[in-house]
Tab-separated table of C-alpha atoms and ligand atoms in Angstrom:
chain	number	residue	atom	x	y	z
A	1	MET	CA	8.840	8.241	-11.785
A	2	ALA	CA	9.690	9.177	-8.301
A	3	LYS	CA	9.013	6.135	-6.159
A	4	LEU	CA	6.978	7.786	-2.852
A	5	SER	CA	6.285	5.946	0.121
A	6	HIS	CA	4.392	8.473	2.246
A	7	LYS	CA	2.116	6.566	4.749
A	8	PRO	CA	-1.231	7.974	4.143
A	9	LEU	CA	-2.488	7.998	8.025
A	10	VAL	CA	1.049	9.928	9.346
A	11	ALA	CA	0.194	12.999	10.670
A	12	HIS	CA	1.157	15.898	8.697
A	13	PRO	CA	4.485	17.435	9.643
A	14	THR	CA	2.603	21.004	9.366
A	15	GLN	CA	-0.101	20.015	11.568
A	16	SER	CA	-1.050	21.905	14.754
A	17	PRO	CA	-1.426	19.480	18.277
A	18	ASN	CA	-4.830	21.701	18.976
A	19	LYS	CA	-6.506	20.809	16.064
A	20	LEU	CA	-8.263	18.420	14.567
A	21	TYR	CA	-6.851	16.423	11.087
A	22	GLY	CA	-8.627	13.724	9.173
A	23	THR	CA	-8.147	12.095	6.042
A	24	VAL	CA	-11.380	11.977	3.681
A	25	MET	CA	-11.823	8.566	2.753
A	26	ALA	CA	-15.185	9.082	0.360
A	27	ALA	CA	-16.713	11.885	-1.262
A	28	HIS	CA	-20.481	12.592	-2.644
A	29	GLY	CA	-21.110	16.228	-4.043
A	30	ARG	CA	-20.170	18.533	-0.731
A	31	HIS	CA	-20.019	15.509	1.508
A	32	TYR	CA	-17.033	13.787	3.085
A	33	LEU	CA	-16.665	11.150	5.186
A	34	ILE	CA	-13.335	11.781	7.222
A	35	GLU	CA	-11.453	9.373	8.961
A	36	ALA	CA	-10.367	11.041	12.241
A	37	ASN	CA	-5.971	10.909	12.039
A	38	GLU	CA	-5.686	8.716	15.152
A	39	ALA	CA	-2.767	5.772	15.038
A	40	ALA	CA	-4.756	2.844	14.232
A	41	PRO	CA	-4.445	-0.329	15.474
A	42	ALA	CA	-2.808	-2.983	13.887
A	43	GLU	CA	-5.149	-5.592	13.741
A	44	ALA	CA	-7.849	-3.028	12.025
A	45	ALA	CA	-8.089	-4.536	7.960
A	46	LEU	CA	-11.155	-2.532	7.089
A	47	ILE	CA	-13.213	0.704	6.611
A	48	ILE	CA	-15.567	0.504	9.310
A	49	PRO	CA	-15.295	-2.224	12.109
A	50	PRO	CA	-15.719	-0.342	15.549
A	51	GLN	CA	-11.696	-0.495	16.041
A	52	ARG	CA	-11.075	1.692	13.065
A	53	PRO	CA	-10.977	5.487	14.312
A	54	PRO	CA	-14.238	7.267	14.107
A	55	LEU	CA	-15.411	8.208	10.872
A	56	LEU	CA	-17.344	11.740	10.400
A	57	ASN	CA	-19.773	12.968	7.893
A	58	CYS	CA	-18.272	16.017	6.952
A	59	VAL	CA	-19.627	18.923	5.246
A	60	THR	CA	-17.274	22.235	3.617
A	61	ARG	CA	-18.068	25.729	4.058
A	62	GLY	CA	-19.920	27.694	1.879
A	63	LYS	CA	-19.740	26.702	-1.594
A	64	ARG	CA	-16.527	25.522	-1.881
A	65	SER	CA	-16.164	22.117	-3.195
A	66	ASP	CA	-12.402	21.495	-4.228
A	67	VAL	CA	-11.999	18.536	-1.311
A	68	ALA	CA	-11.184	15.490	-2.840
A	69	VAL	CA	-10.488	11.741	-1.786
A	70	GLY	CA	-7.314	11.047	-0.205
A	71	ASP	CA	-7.219	14.928	1.438
A	72	VAL	CA	-5.621	15.532	4.786
A	73	VAL	CA	-8.296	18.010	6.092
A	74	GLU	CA	-8.475	20.467	9.416
A	75	TYR	CA	-12.116	19.968	10.428
A	76	GLN	CA	-14.111	21.272	13.335
A	77	LEU	CA	-16.494	19.228	15.325
A	78	THR	CA	-20.187	20.173	14.762
A	79	SER	CA	-21.569	17.146	16.727
A	80	LYS	CA	-20.725	13.846	17.555
A	81	ASN	CA	-20.015	12.285	14.572
A	82	GLN	CA	-20.335	15.339	12.061
A	83	GLY	CA	-17.839	18.294	11.140
A	84	VAL	CA	-16.964	20.945	8.892
A	85	ILE	CA	-13.943	20.882	6.942
A	86	ASP	CA	-11.713	24.143	7.603
A	87	ALA	CA	-8.597	23.561	5.464
A	88	ILE	CA	-7.144	21.758	3.172
A	89	THR	CA	-3.349	20.323	4.119
A	90	GLU	CA	-1.061	20.693	1.183
A	91	ARG	CA	-1.204	18.005	-1.027
A	92	LYS	CA	1.562	15.396	-1.993
A	93	THR	CA	-0.097	14.403	-5.442
A	94	LEU	CA	-3.026	15.272	-7.512
A	95	LEU	CA	-4.879	13.582	-9.845
A	96	TYR	CA	-7.379	14.978	-12.053
A	97	ARG	CA	-10.296	13.650	-13.765
A	98	SER	CA	-12.201	14.801	-17.190
A	99	ASP	CA	-15.863	16.336	-16.622
A	100	GLN	CA	-16.715	18.143	-20.227
A	101	TYR	CA	-13.606	19.725	-21.338
A	102	ARG	CA	-12.792	20.525	-17.476
A	103	SER	CA	-10.262	19.166	-15.110
A	104	LYS	CA	-11.736	17.963	-11.632
A	105	LEU	CA	-10.349	16.944	-8.634
A	106	LEU	CA	-10.210	12.804	-8.761
A	107	ALA	CA	-8.090	12.179	-5.533
A	108	ALA	CA	-5.130	13.592	-3.584
A	109	ASN	CA	-2.190	12.261	-2.003
A	110	LEU	CA	-1.981	8.836	-3.902
A	111	THR	CA	1.299	6.965	-4.595
A	112	GLN	CA	0.227	4.644	-6.859
A	113	LEU	CA	-1.951	4.049	-10.365
A	114	PHE	CA	-2.997	0.687	-10.856
A	115	ILE	CA	-4.324	0.426	-14.404
A	116	VAL	CA	-6.001	-2.704	-15.069
A	117	VAL	CA	-6.002	-4.507	-18.596
A	118	ALA	CA	-6.702	-7.798	-19.248
A	119	THR	CA	-6.331	-10.420	-22.269
A	120	GLU	CA	-10.434	-9.933	-23.298
A	121	PRO	CA	-11.902	-7.922	-23.746
A	122	ALA	CA	-9.212	-5.760	-25.598
A	123	PHE	CA	-7.880	-2.974	-24.266
A	124	SER	CA	-7.646	0.594	-25.090
A	125	ASP	CA	-3.913	2.051	-25.776
A	126	ASP	CA	-5.495	5.325	-25.620
A	127	LEU	CA	-7.227	4.637	-22.331
A	128	ILE	CA	-3.432	3.041	-20.883
A	129	CYS	CA	-1.742	6.398	-22.796
A	130	ARG	CA	-3.678	8.816	-20.560
A	131	ALA	CA	-3.479	7.064	-17.249
A	132	LEU	CA	0.182	6.619	-17.744
A	133	ILE	CA	0.836	10.322	-18.548
A	134	ALA	CA	-1.683	11.390	-15.886
A	135	ALA	CA	0.060	9.506	-13.194
A	136	GLU	CA	3.953	10.761	-14.586
A	137	ALA	CA	2.806	14.334	-14.389
A	138	GLY	CA	1.092	14.020	-10.981
A	139	GLY	CA	4.259	12.241	-9.822
A	140	ILE	CA	2.682	9.067	-9.506
A	141	THR	CA	3.918	5.557	-9.839
A	142	PRO	CA	2.000	3.481	-12.582
A	143	HIS	CA	1.828	-0.760	-12.838
A	144	LEU	CA	-0.117	-2.539	-15.431
A	145	ILE	CA	-2.088	-4.976	-13.507
A	146	PHE	CA	-2.400	-7.920	-16.600
A	147	ASN	CA	-5.666	-10.007	-15.228
A	148	LYS	CA	-7.206	-12.692	-16.796
A	149	ILE	CA	-4.365	-14.620	-18.275
A	150	ASP	CA	-6.357	-17.960	-17.472
A	151	VAL	CA	-7.633	-17.205	-20.766
A	152	ILE	CA	-5.512	-18.519	-23.304
A	153	ALA	CA	-6.626	-17.671	-26.683
A	154	PRO	CA	-5.930	-13.954	-26.672
A	155	LEU	CA	-3.018	-14.323	-24.001
A	156	ALA	CA	-0.518	-14.043	-26.851
A	157	LYS	CA	-1.609	-11.313	-28.596
A	158	ALA	CA	-2.434	-8.936	-25.532
A	159	ARG	CA	0.968	-9.784	-23.973
A	160	GLN	CA	2.646	-8.548	-27.492
A	161	ARG	CA	0.812	-5.240	-27.036
A	162	LEU	CA	1.947	-4.747	-23.337
A	163	GLU	CA	5.712	-5.002	-24.311
A	164	LEU	CA	5.555	-1.861	-25.434
A	165	TYR	CA	5.036	-0.354	-22.077
A	166	GLN	CA	7.424	-2.899	-20.625
A	167	GLY	CA	10.011	-1.462	-22.891
A	168	LEU	CA	8.444	2.197	-21.279
A	169	GLY	CA	9.962	1.015	-17.746
A	170	TYR	CA	6.591	0.426	-16.745
A	171	PRO	CA	5.707	-2.654	-14.529
A	172	VAL	CA	3.641	-5.004	-16.104
A	173	HIS	CA	2.486	-7.200	-13.410
A	174	ALA	CA	0.259	-10.611	-14.515
A	175	VAL	CA	-2.494	-12.266	-12.640
A	176	SER	CA	-6.079	-13.948	-12.685
A	177	ALA	CA	-8.699	-12.730	-10.415
A	178	LYS	CA	-10.641	-15.684	-10.457
A	179	ALA	CA	-8.666	-18.576	-11.834
A	180	GLU	CA	-5.148	-18.112	-9.380
A	181	PRO	CA	-6.530	-15.844	-6.682
A	182	GLN	CA	-3.609	-16.788	-4.255
A	183	HIS	CA	-1.129	-15.791	-6.790
A	184	THR	CA	-3.065	-12.664	-7.501
A	185	LEU	CA	-2.688	-11.775	-4.013
A	186	ASP	CA	0.964	-12.486	-3.474
A	187	THR	CA	1.874	-10.380	-6.140
A	188	LEU	CA	-0.176	-7.082	-5.354
A	189	LEU	CA	-0.484	-7.188	-1.217
A	190	PRO	CA	3.348	-6.319	-1.763
A	191	LEU	CA	2.959	-3.391	-4.266
A	192	LEU	CA	0.483	-2.147	-2.031
A	193	GLN	CA	1.602	-2.364	1.510
A	194	ASP	CA	2.647	1.132	2.689
A	195	GLN	CA	0.989	2.811	-0.415
A	196	SER	CA	-2.074	4.669	-1.551
A	197	THR	CA	-3.354	3.285	-4.589
A	198	ILE	CA	-6.169	3.839	-7.080
A	199	LEU	CA	-7.528	1.047	-9.483
A	200	ILE	CA	-8.665	2.282	-12.875
A	201	GLY	CA	-9.475	0.396	-16.089
A	202	GLN	CA	-12.210	-0.359	-19.019
A	203	SER	CA	-15.425	-1.819	-17.541
A	204	GLY	CA	-15.171	-5.742	-18.116
A	205	MET	CA	-11.337	-5.894	-17.159
A	206	GLY	CA	-11.673	-7.266	-13.604
A	207	LYS	CA	-11.102	-3.933	-11.428
A	208	SER	CA	-14.242	-5.336	-9.096
A	209	SER	CA	-13.006	-8.621	-9.129
A	210	LEU	CA	-9.586	-7.523	-8.029
A	211	ILE	CA	-10.999	-4.903	-5.265
A	212	ASN	CA	-13.273	-7.960	-3.854
A	213	LEU	CA	-9.819	-9.885	-3.526
A	214	LEU	CA	-7.904	-7.483	-1.901
A	215	ILE	CA	-11.130	-6.132	0.358
A	216	PRO	CA	-13.692	-9.329	1.248
A	217	ASP	CA	-15.650	-6.711	2.740
A	218	ALA	CA	-15.516	-4.328	0.054
A	219	ASP	CA	-19.382	-4.603	-0.193
A	220	ILE	CA	-20.566	-4.026	3.010
A	221	ALA	CA	-17.967	-1.200	3.241
A	222	VAL	CA	-19.361	0.804	0.203
A	223	ARG	CA	-23.247	0.357	1.575
A	224	GLU	CA	-21.956	1.581	5.134
A	225	ILE	CA	-20.031	4.498	3.498
A	226	SER	CA	-23.325	5.279	1.062
A	227	ALA	CA	-25.408	5.205	4.005
A	228	ALA	CA	-22.842	7.956	5.749
A	229	LEU	CA	-23.042	9.932	2.982
A	230	ASP	CA	-26.977	9.487	2.039
A	231	THR	CA	-25.934	9.222	-1.544
A	232	GLY	CA	-29.157	7.323	-2.280
A	233	LYS	CA	-29.862	3.864	-2.541
A	234	HIS	CA	-28.933	3.235	-6.535
A	235	THR	CA	-25.990	5.844	-6.422
A	236	THR	CA	-22.712	3.700	-6.401
A	237	THR	CA	-20.339	5.695	-8.423
A	238	PHE	CA	-18.999	7.972	-5.392
A	239	VAL	CA	-14.960	7.779	-5.244
A	240	ARG	CA	-14.081	5.801	-2.074
A	241	SER	CA	-10.894	4.206	0.002
A	242	TYR	CA	-10.593	1.440	1.553
A	243	HIS	CA	-7.909	0.097	4.221
A	244	LEU	CA	-6.128	-2.531	3.508
A	245	ASN	CA	-4.309	-2.187	6.605
A	246	PRO	CA	-3.624	0.782	8.888
A	247	THR	CA	-1.140	2.090	6.271
A	248	SER	CA	-2.048	1.029	3.137
A	249	ILE	CA	-5.138	2.412	1.330
A	250	ILE	CA	-6.763	1.186	-1.929
A	251	ILE	CA	-9.125	3.471	-3.898
A	252	ASP	CA	-11.989	2.742	-6.081
A	253	SER	CA	-13.760	5.186	-8.278
A	254	PRO	CA	-16.814	3.440	-10.480
A	255	GLY	CA	-18.055	5.268	-13.364
A	256	PHE	CA	-14.607	7.255	-13.798
A	257	GLN	CA	-14.575	7.449	-17.481
A	258	GLU	CA	-11.163	9.550	-18.432
A	259	PHE	CA	-8.315	11.519	-16.468
A	260	GLY	CA	-8.488	14.987	-16.751
A	261	LEU	CA	-5.644	16.099	-18.631
A	262	HIS	CA	-6.557	19.610	-20.451
A	263	HIS	CA	-4.524	21.631	-17.335
A	264	LEU	CA	-1.441	20.004	-19.038
A	265	SER	CA	0.768	22.811	-20.744
A	266	GLU	CA	3.008	21.119	-23.768
A	267	GLY	CA	6.221	21.088	-21.882
A	268	MET	CA	4.021	19.115	-19.186
A	269	LEU	CA	3.021	16.798	-21.597
A	270	GLU	CA	6.271	16.143	-23.555
A	271	ARG	CA	8.109	15.453	-20.075
A	272	ALA	CA	5.400	13.231	-19.267
A	273	LEU	CA	6.002	10.745	-22.003
A	274	PRO	CA	9.596	8.956	-20.524
A	275	GLU	CA	10.696	8.282	-24.461
A	276	PHE	CA	10.720	11.941	-24.986
A	277	ARG	CA	12.794	12.722	-22.566
A	278	PRO	CA	16.445	12.184	-23.839
A	279	HIS	CA	15.628	13.883	-27.036
A	280	LEU	CA	14.075	17.116	-25.577
A	281	GLY	CA	16.385	20.165	-25.872
A	282	ASN	CA	17.723	18.216	-29.298
A	283	CYS	CA	15.434	19.970	-32.000
A	284	LYS	CA	16.301	22.321	-34.412
A	285	PHE	CA	14.307	25.336	-32.956
A	286	TYR	CA	13.996	25.658	-29.428
A	287	ASN	CA	10.134	26.122	-29.328
A	288	CYS	CA	9.811	23.134	-31.314
A	289	HIS	CA	6.055	21.323	-31.210
A	290	HIS	CA	7.584	18.168	-32.337
A	291	HIS	CA	4.794	18.494	-35.332
A	292	THR	CA	6.198	18.602	-39.064
A	293	GLU	CA	9.231	21.032	-37.624
A	294	PRO	CA	12.449	20.292	-39.640
A	295	GLY	CA	15.703	19.441	-37.719
A	296	CYS	CA	13.156	17.767	-34.980
A	297	ALA	CA	14.597	15.197	-32.528
A	298	ILE	CA	11.415	13.597	-31.580
A	299	LEU	CA	10.140	13.220	-35.317
A	300	SER	CA	13.722	11.765	-36.174
A	301	ALA	CA	13.546	9.526	-33.346
A	302	MET	CA	9.881	8.400	-34.214
A	303	GLN	CA	11.571	7.540	-37.958
A	304	GLN	CA	14.349	5.195	-36.200
A	305	GLY	CA	11.924	3.495	-34.288
A	306	SER	CA	12.979	4.431	-30.850
A	307	ILE	CA	9.424	5.949	-30.663
A	308	SER	CA	6.291	4.616	-31.378
A	309	LYS	CA	4.193	6.475	-33.764
A	310	MET	CA	0.899	5.601	-31.536
A	311	ARG	CA	2.703	7.502	-28.891
A	312	HIS	CA	3.437	10.306	-30.616
A	313	GLY	CA	-0.123	10.645	-31.877
A	314	MET	CA	-0.892	10.506	-28.311
A	315	TYR	CA	0.749	13.204	-27.683
A	316	GLU	CA	-0.194	15.356	-30.312
A	317	GLN	CA	-3.769	14.749	-29.384
A	318	LEU	CA	-3.500	15.287	-26.414
A	319	VAL	CA	-1.583	18.914	-27.109
A	320	HIS	CA	-4.430	19.539	-29.485
A	321	GLU	CA	-6.900	18.811	-26.353
A	322	ALA	CA	-5.379	20.907	-24.134
A	323	ALA	CA	-5.148	23.819	-26.631
A	324	GLN	CA	-8.862	23.827	-26.796
A	325	THR	CA	-9.175	24.666	-23.395
A	326	LEU	CA	-6.289	26.497	-22.554
A	327	GLY	CA	-6.243	28.799	-25.760
A	328	TYR	CA	-2.171	28.253	-26.555
A	329	LYS	CA	-0.778	27.273	-29.827
B	1	GDP	P1	-14.589	-4.629	-14.088
B	1	GDP	O1	-15.853	-4.493	-15.467
B	1	GDP	O2	-13.503	-4.191	-14.678
B	1	GDP	O3	-15.113	-4.046	-12.658
B	1	GDP	O4	-14.755	-6.675	-14.176
B	1	GDP	P2	-15.373	-7.329	-13.182
B	1	GDP	O5	-14.687	-7.460	-12.125
B	1	GDP	O6	-16.816	-7.115	-13.098
B	1	GDP	O7	-14.762	-8.762	-14.199
B	1	GDP	C1	-15.833	-8.540	-15.343
B	1	GDP	C2	-15.955	-10.055	-15.608
B	1	GDP	O8	-14.573	-10.781	-16.284
B	1	GDP	C3	-16.884	-10.930	-14.901
B	1	GDP	O9	-17.417	-11.831	-15.436
B	1	GDP	C4	-15.735	-11.606	-14.260
B	1	GDP	O10	-16.314	-12.635	-13.254
B	1	GDP	C5	-14.523	-11.988	-14.835
B	1	GDP	N1	-13.185	-12.213	-14.469
B	1	GDP	C6	-12.583	-11.266	-13.538
B	1	GDP	N2	-11.159	-11.575	-13.182
B	1	GDP	C7	-11.064	-12.791	-14.560
B	1	GDP	C8	-10.324	-13.710	-14.431
B	1	GDP	O11	-9.185	-13.940	-13.436
B	1	GDP	N3	-10.446	-14.672	-15.288
B	1	GDP	C9	-11.255	-14.855	-16.077
B	1	GDP	N4	-11.734	-15.813	-16.753
B	1	GDP	N5	-12.643	-13.975	-15.997
B	1	GDP	C10	-12.347	-13.134	-14.951
B	2	ZN	ZN1	10.655	18.772	-31.965
């Protein structure tokens, strides 16, 4: 869990001074909204007010569609506020979403993943584990945001379920977007500072409530982005980013279903579970699958209780899913 602290708007070190660079703020199909990489004034707090750097409507050349929100791209202007993307600069991180057994790009250059869970409705361990594994494999720092702690009846049980993740070293932040908005802001704003953070969560956990609390003009920004990208009136499911301040970005991906983990090999998966790491290399067989092999250090840690059965099951499930696409094992 390397803590990255790059600032999303700082120019890429390999950028040449004569070329135009920008950051992809929203994407819909092969249409992208690019923010020109000029120094943003300190008072700028939102995505589209006039004091922000210009937003350009860009397309890619040909059928190219491997540009993701968060990418820093090199572009050429074709008119005052339109351009064509020529190249993507080197990515620091990359997250994938799953699209029917294929991994597609979700967002680039993120530094943090906030997994929003709540007292109710009950959250899914499957989704949390997949999100944590995506973050670990992508070099992004995950945080669990535990919302609706004002709902008392299911609180103790939910807390207890989250202890597993806390025990693995993942920070859990208890908040209440509705009942304790100020406390929620005080908890989250310092974590978001100078980071590029994506929020994900099952529906009903309060992700929209948190985004609206953090970015009071989010709805206006979305309408403007939607108009600029010509997404059509009822399309609200495109990936978009909001400026919390010039160096802090929040990414929302409504309609997001599942992380793409099919590209992860067995070796990458076993290293994406931190509780596996101390045992790797201690199995009797060097190419152990940690499935039913004799002398498996992971299985013995599970029998002794230091690896949970649920997490091991998740590992096996992901190896199985990856094998369906990669054709190994
Ligand atoms: P999303 O589907 O994750 O975007 O969730 P929403 O933000 O739409 O919230 C789902 C429901 O939970 C709405 O009825 C919210 O008013 C409610 N909600 C959100 N945050 C809180 C909270 O902190 N406490 C309580 N009691 N309800 C909340
Ligand atoms: Zn093993």
